[in-house]
Coordinates of C-alpha atoms in Angstrom, one line a residue:
M1 CA 25.5 16.9 -100.9
N2 CA 27.1 14.7 -98.4
K3 CA 28.5 17.7 -96.5
K4 CA 25.0 19.1 -96.1
V5 CA 23.6 15.9 -94.8
F6 CA 26.4 15.6 -92.3
T7 CA 25.8 19.2 -91.1
F8 CA 22.0 18.6 -90.7
A9 CA 22.8 15.4 -88.7
L10 CA 25.0 17.3 -86.3
V11 CA 22.4 20.0 -85.7
A12 CA 19.7 17.4 -85.1
G13 CA 21.9 15.6 -82.7
A14 CA 22.7 18.7 -80.7
L15 CA 19.0 19.6 -80.5
M16 CA 18.1 16.1 -79.2
M17 CA 20.9 16.2 -76.6
S18 CA 19.7 19.6 -75.5
G19 CA 16.1 18.3 -75.2
C20 CA 17.2 15.4 -73.0
A21 CA 19.2 17.6 -70.7
S22 CA 16.2 19.9 -70.2
K23 CA 13.9 17.0 -69.4
K24 CA 16.4 15.6 -66.8
D25 CA 16.6 19.0 -65.2
L26 CA 12.8 19.2 -65.0
V27 CA 12.6 15.8 -63.3
N28 CA 15.2 16.9 -60.8
C29 CA 13.4 20.1 -60.1
Q30 CA 10.2 18.2 -59.6
N31 CA 11.8 15.8 -57.1
E32 CA 13.5 18.7 -55.2
N33 CA 10.1 20.5 -55.1
R34 CA 8.4 17.5 -53.6
E35 CA 11.1 17.1 -51.0
L36 CA 10.9 20.8 -50.1
T37 CA 7.1 20.5 -49.9
N38 CA 7.3 17.4 -47.6
S39 CA 9.9 19.2 -45.4
Y40 CA 7.7 22.2 -45.2
Q41 CA 4.7 20.1 -44.2
T42 CA 6.8 18.3 -41.5
A43 CA 8.0 21.6 -40.1
K44 CA 4.5 22.9 -39.9
E45 CA 3.3 19.8 -38.0
Q46 CA 6.3 20.0 -35.6
L47 CA 5.6 23.6 -35.0
A48 CA 1.9 22.9 -34.3
A49 CA 2.9 20.1 -31.8
A50 CA 5.4 22.4 -30.1
Q51 CA 2.8 25.1 -29.7
A52 CA 0.4 22.6 -28.2
R53 CA 3.0 21.4 -25.8
V54 CA 3.8 25.0 -24.8
T55 CA 0.1 25.6 -24.1
S56 CA -0.2 22.4 -22.0
L57 CA 2.9 23.4 -20.0
E58 CA 1.5 26.8 -19.4
E59 CA -1.8 25.2 -18.1
Q60 CA 0.2 22.9 -15.9
L61 CA 2.2 25.8 -14.5
A62 CA -0.9 27.7 -13.8
Q63 CA -2.4 24.7 -12.0
Q64 CA 0.7 24.2 -9.9
K65 CA 0.6 27.9 -8.9
R66 CA -3.0 27.4 -7.8
D67 CA -2.1 24.2 -5.9
Y68 CA 0.9 25.9 -4.2
A69 CA -1.3 28.8 -3.1
S70 CA -3.9 26.4 -1.7
L71 CA -1.2 24.4 0.1
Q72 CA 0.3 27.6 1.5
N73 CA -3.1 28.7 2.8
S74 CA -3.7 25.3 4.4
L75 CA -0.2 25.4 6.1
D76 CA -0.9 28.9 7.4
K77 CA -4.2 27.7 8.9
S78 CA -2.5 24.6 10.4
L79 CA 0.2 26.7 12.0
M80 CA -2.4 29.0 13.4
N81 CA -4.4 26.1 14.9
T82 CA -1.2 24.6 16.3
N83 CA -0.3 27.8 18.0
S84 CA -3.9 28.3 19.3
N85 CA -4.3 24.8 20.6
N86 CA -0.8 24.7 22.2
I87 CA -0.2 21.0 21.6
N88 CA 1.7 19.2 24.3
I89 CA 4.7 17.9 22.4
S90 CA 6.1 16.2 25.4
K91 CA 3.0 14.2 25.9
L92 CA 3.1 13.0 22.3
V93 CA 6.7 11.9 22.7
D94 CA 5.8 9.9 25.8
Q95 CA 3.0 8.2 23.9
I96 CA 5.4 7.3 21.1
N97 CA 8.0 5.9 23.6
E98 CA 5.3 3.8 25.3
S99 CA 4.3 2.4 21.9
N100 CA 7.9 1.6 21.0
Q101 CA 8.3 -0.2 24.4
Y102 CA 5.2 -2.3 23.8
I103 CA 6.4 -3.2 20.3
R104 CA 9.7 -4.4 21.8
H105 CA 7.7 -6.4 24.3
L106 CA 5.8 -8.1 21.5
V107 CA 9.1 -8.9 19.7
E108 CA 10.4 -10.5 22.8
V109 CA 7.3 -12.6 23.2
K110 CA 7.6 -13.8 19.6
S111 CA 11.3 -14.6 20.0
K112 CA 10.6 -16.6 23.2
S113 CA 7.8 -18.5 21.4
D114 CA 10.0 -19.2 18.4
S115 CA 12.8 -20.4 20.6
L116 CA 10.6 -22.8 22.5
N117 CA 9.2 -24.2 19.3
M118 CA 12.7 -24.7 17.9
V119 CA 13.7 -26.6 21.1
L120 CA 10.6 -28.7 20.8
T121 CA 11.4 -29.5 17.1
N122 CA 15.0 -30.3 17.8
N123 CA 14.0 -32.6 20.7
L124 CA 11.5 -34.5 18.5
T125 CA 13.8 -34.8 15.5
R126 CA 16.6 -36.2 17.7
S127 CA 14.3 -38.8 19.2
L128 CA 13.2 -40.2 15.8
S129 CA 15.1 -42.8 14.0
K130 CA 16.5 -42.4 10.5
E131 CA 13.7 -44.7 9.2
E132 CA 11.0 -42.7 11.0
L133 CA 12.4 -39.4 9.6
K134 CA 11.8 -40.7 6.1
E135 CA 8.1 -40.7 6.8
V136 CA 7.8 -37.9 9.4
D137 CA 8.3 -34.3 8.4
V138 CA 8.7 -31.7 11.2
Q139 CA 8.5 -28.0 10.5
V140 CA 8.0 -24.7 12.3
L141 CA 5.8 -22.3 10.4
K142 CA 4.7 -18.9 11.8
G143 CA 5.3 -20.0 15.4
V144 CA 3.5 -23.3 15.0
V145 CA 5.1 -26.8 15.0
Y146 CA 3.8 -29.1 12.2
I147 CA 4.5 -32.9 12.4
S148 CA 3.3 -34.6 9.2
L149 CA 3.0 -38.4 9.2
A150 CA 2.4 -40.6 6.2
D151 CA -0.9 -42.6 6.3
N152 CA 0.8 -45.9 5.7
M153 CA 2.9 -45.6 8.9
L154 CA -0.2 -44.9 11.0
Y155 CA -3.2 -46.8 9.7
Q156 CA -4.1 -50.3 8.6
S157 CA -4.5 -50.5 4.8
G158 CA -7.8 -49.0 3.7
S159 CA -8.8 -48.2 7.2
Y160 CA -8.8 -45.6 10.0
E161 CA -7.6 -48.0 12.7
I162 CA -4.1 -47.4 14.1
N163 CA -1.6 -50.1 13.1
D164 CA 1.1 -51.7 15.3
R165 CA 3.9 -49.9 13.5
A166 CA 2.6 -46.5 14.6
E167 CA 3.0 -47.1 18.3
E168 CA 6.8 -46.4 18.6
T169 CA 6.6 -43.2 16.6
L170 CA 3.5 -41.9 18.4
S171 CA 5.0 -42.7 21.7
K172 CA 7.9 -40.3 20.9
I173 CA 5.5 -37.6 19.8
A174 CA 3.4 -38.2 22.9
K175 CA 6.5 -37.6 25.1
I176 CA 7.1 -34.3 23.5
I177 CA 3.5 -33.3 24.0
M178 CA 3.6 -34.3 27.6
D179 CA 6.8 -32.3 28.2
Y180 CA 5.2 -29.2 26.8
K181 CA 2.1 -29.0 28.9
D182 CA 1.4 -25.4 27.9
Y183 CA 0.8 -26.3 24.3
D184 CA -2.5 -27.4 22.6
V185 CA -2.5 -30.2 20.0
L186 CA -4.6 -30.4 16.8
I187 CA -4.7 -33.6 14.9
E188 CA -5.6 -33.0 11.3
G189 CA -6.5 -35.8 8.8
N190 CA -5.9 -35.3 5.1
T191 CA -6.5 -37.5 2.0
D192 CA -5.8 -37.5 -1.7
N193 CA -8.6 -36.9 -4.2
V194 CA -9.4 -40.5 -5.0
P195 CA -12.9 -41.4 -3.8
I196 CA -13.0 -44.1 -1.2
N197 CA -14.2 -47.6 -1.9
T198 CA -17.5 -47.7 0.1
S199 CA -18.0 -51.4 -0.6
A200 CA -14.9 -52.4 1.4
P201 CA -15.8 -53.8 4.8
S202 CA -13.4 -51.4 6.6
M203 CA -15.2 -48.5 5.0
K204 CA -18.7 -49.4 6.2
N205 CA -20.8 -46.3 7.0
I206 CA -18.0 -44.0 5.7
R207 CA -19.5 -41.7 3.1
N208 CA -16.5 -39.9 1.6
N209 CA -12.9 -38.6 2.2
W210 CA -14.3 -36.0 4.7
D211 CA -15.4 -38.9 7.0
L212 CA -12.2 -40.8 6.5
S213 CA -9.9 -37.9 7.3
A214 CA -11.9 -37.0 10.4
L215 CA -12.0 -40.6 11.6
R216 CA -8.3 -41.0 11.2
A217 CA -7.6 -37.8 13.2
S218 CA -10.0 -39.1 15.9
S219 CA -8.2 -42.4 16.0
V220 CA -4.8 -40.7 16.6
V221 CA -6.4 -38.4 19.3
Q222 CA -7.9 -41.4 21.2
Y223 CA -4.6 -43.3 20.8
L224 CA -2.6 -40.5 22.4
Q225 CA -5.2 -40.3 25.2
T226 CA -5.6 -44.0 26.0
R227 CA -2.1 -45.3 25.3
F228 CA 0.0 -42.4 26.5
G229 CA -2.1 -40.4 28.9
V230 CA -2.3 -37.1 27.0
A231 CA -5.0 -34.9 28.6
P232 CA -8.0 -35.0 26.2
K233 CA -8.7 -31.3 26.9
R234 CA -5.5 -30.5 25.1
L235 CA -6.5 -32.5 22.0
T236 CA -8.6 -31.6 19.0
A237 CA -9.4 -33.8 16.1
G238 CA -10.3 -32.5 12.7
G239 CA -10.6 -33.7 9.1
R240 CA -9.9 -31.7 5.9
G241 CA -10.6 -34.4 3.4
E242 CA -8.9 -33.9 0.1
Y243 CA -9.1 -30.1 0.2
N244 CA -5.8 -29.2 1.8
P245 CA -3.2 -30.9 -0.5
V246 CA 0.5 -30.1 -0.3
T247 CA 1.1 -31.0 -3.9
S248 CA -0.7 -32.1 -7.0
N249 CA -2.7 -35.4 -7.1
D250 CA -1.6 -36.0 -10.7
T251 CA 1.0 -38.5 -9.7
E252 CA 1.1 -41.5 -7.3
L253 CA 3.9 -39.7 -5.4
G254 CA 1.8 -36.6 -5.1
K255 CA -1.2 -38.6 -3.8
Q256 CA 1.0 -40.4 -1.3
R257 CA 2.3 -37.0 0.1
N258 CA -1.3 -35.7 0.3
R259 CA -2.4 -38.8 2.3
R260 CA -1.1 -37.6 5.7
T261 CA -2.0 -36.8 9.2
Q262 CA -0.7 -33.6 10.8
I263 CA 0.0 -33.1 14.5
I264 CA -0.1 -29.4 15.0
I265 CA 1.4 -28.1 18.3
T266 CA 0.7 -24.5 19.3
P267 CA 0.9 -22.5 22.5
K268 CA -2.4 -22.3 24.4
L269 CA -4.2 -19.3 23.0
D270 CA -5.4 -17.8 26.3
Q271 CA -1.9 -18.0 27.9
F272 CA -0.4 -16.5 24.8
M273 CA -2.8 -13.6 24.8
D274 CA -2.3 -13.1 28.5
L275 CA 1.4 -12.8 27.8
I276 CA 0.9 -10.3 25.0
D277 CA -1.6 -8.2 27.0
K278 CA 0.7 -8.0 30.0
A279 CA 2.0 -4.5 30.2
P280 CA 5.7 -4.3 30.0
E281 CA 7.5 -3.2 33.1
K282 CA 8.7 0.4 33.0
E283 CA 12.3 1.0 33.4

């Protein structure tokens, strides 16, 4: 009896093991089938994209052939027109040479102007003391000399009247202006963005920073004219108020830099234009 039971158990175990193996193979087959299906779908999509790309390239090639034919046709017509009109190539070359000569002339004019301005700047810088150079900034920008002076070295506090301290510095600037008689001079007043105190006695009848900047520029102009004999026809006074800052007004240092008067020295426009318009001498 025990032998029969043992034999039955062996048979049942073998069947169970066989069933497990079959189920595992089925799962593997299902997974492999899914992978093959996905690979097949991917291949179909790639093939469709490749076919679309081929179609697009064929269309581009056809368009390029049409463009080439059109370009060739235009070139043939241009060659025919050139031959029929018999363009004078020598005349065109002469015109190009004349243009190049005029360009060289303009470059020489600019170089001469830049050189004069650099000499002017160097002369002025050498004449100023170390203390004055701390409050006077001299620059040449695009052929124009800019002399920027801090307001506290020019004007009485809260006023547009010139102070005693300004005389020595303005006398040196006036000498430079007098030495360069072919230059015009623009005096430009600038302020920070702080509204003026209209209740102050020195600000009587001054409405805003526009007025203050213009009056300060006018004070410098009249000072140069009356004290140092600069011809008034060479001088122009202008005010830009708070609307031409060189830096932000968010700090006291920034406001101090923006409160300035600029003396702008430029060649006289009519003489400069005459120099440009003068035809260069032919070699």
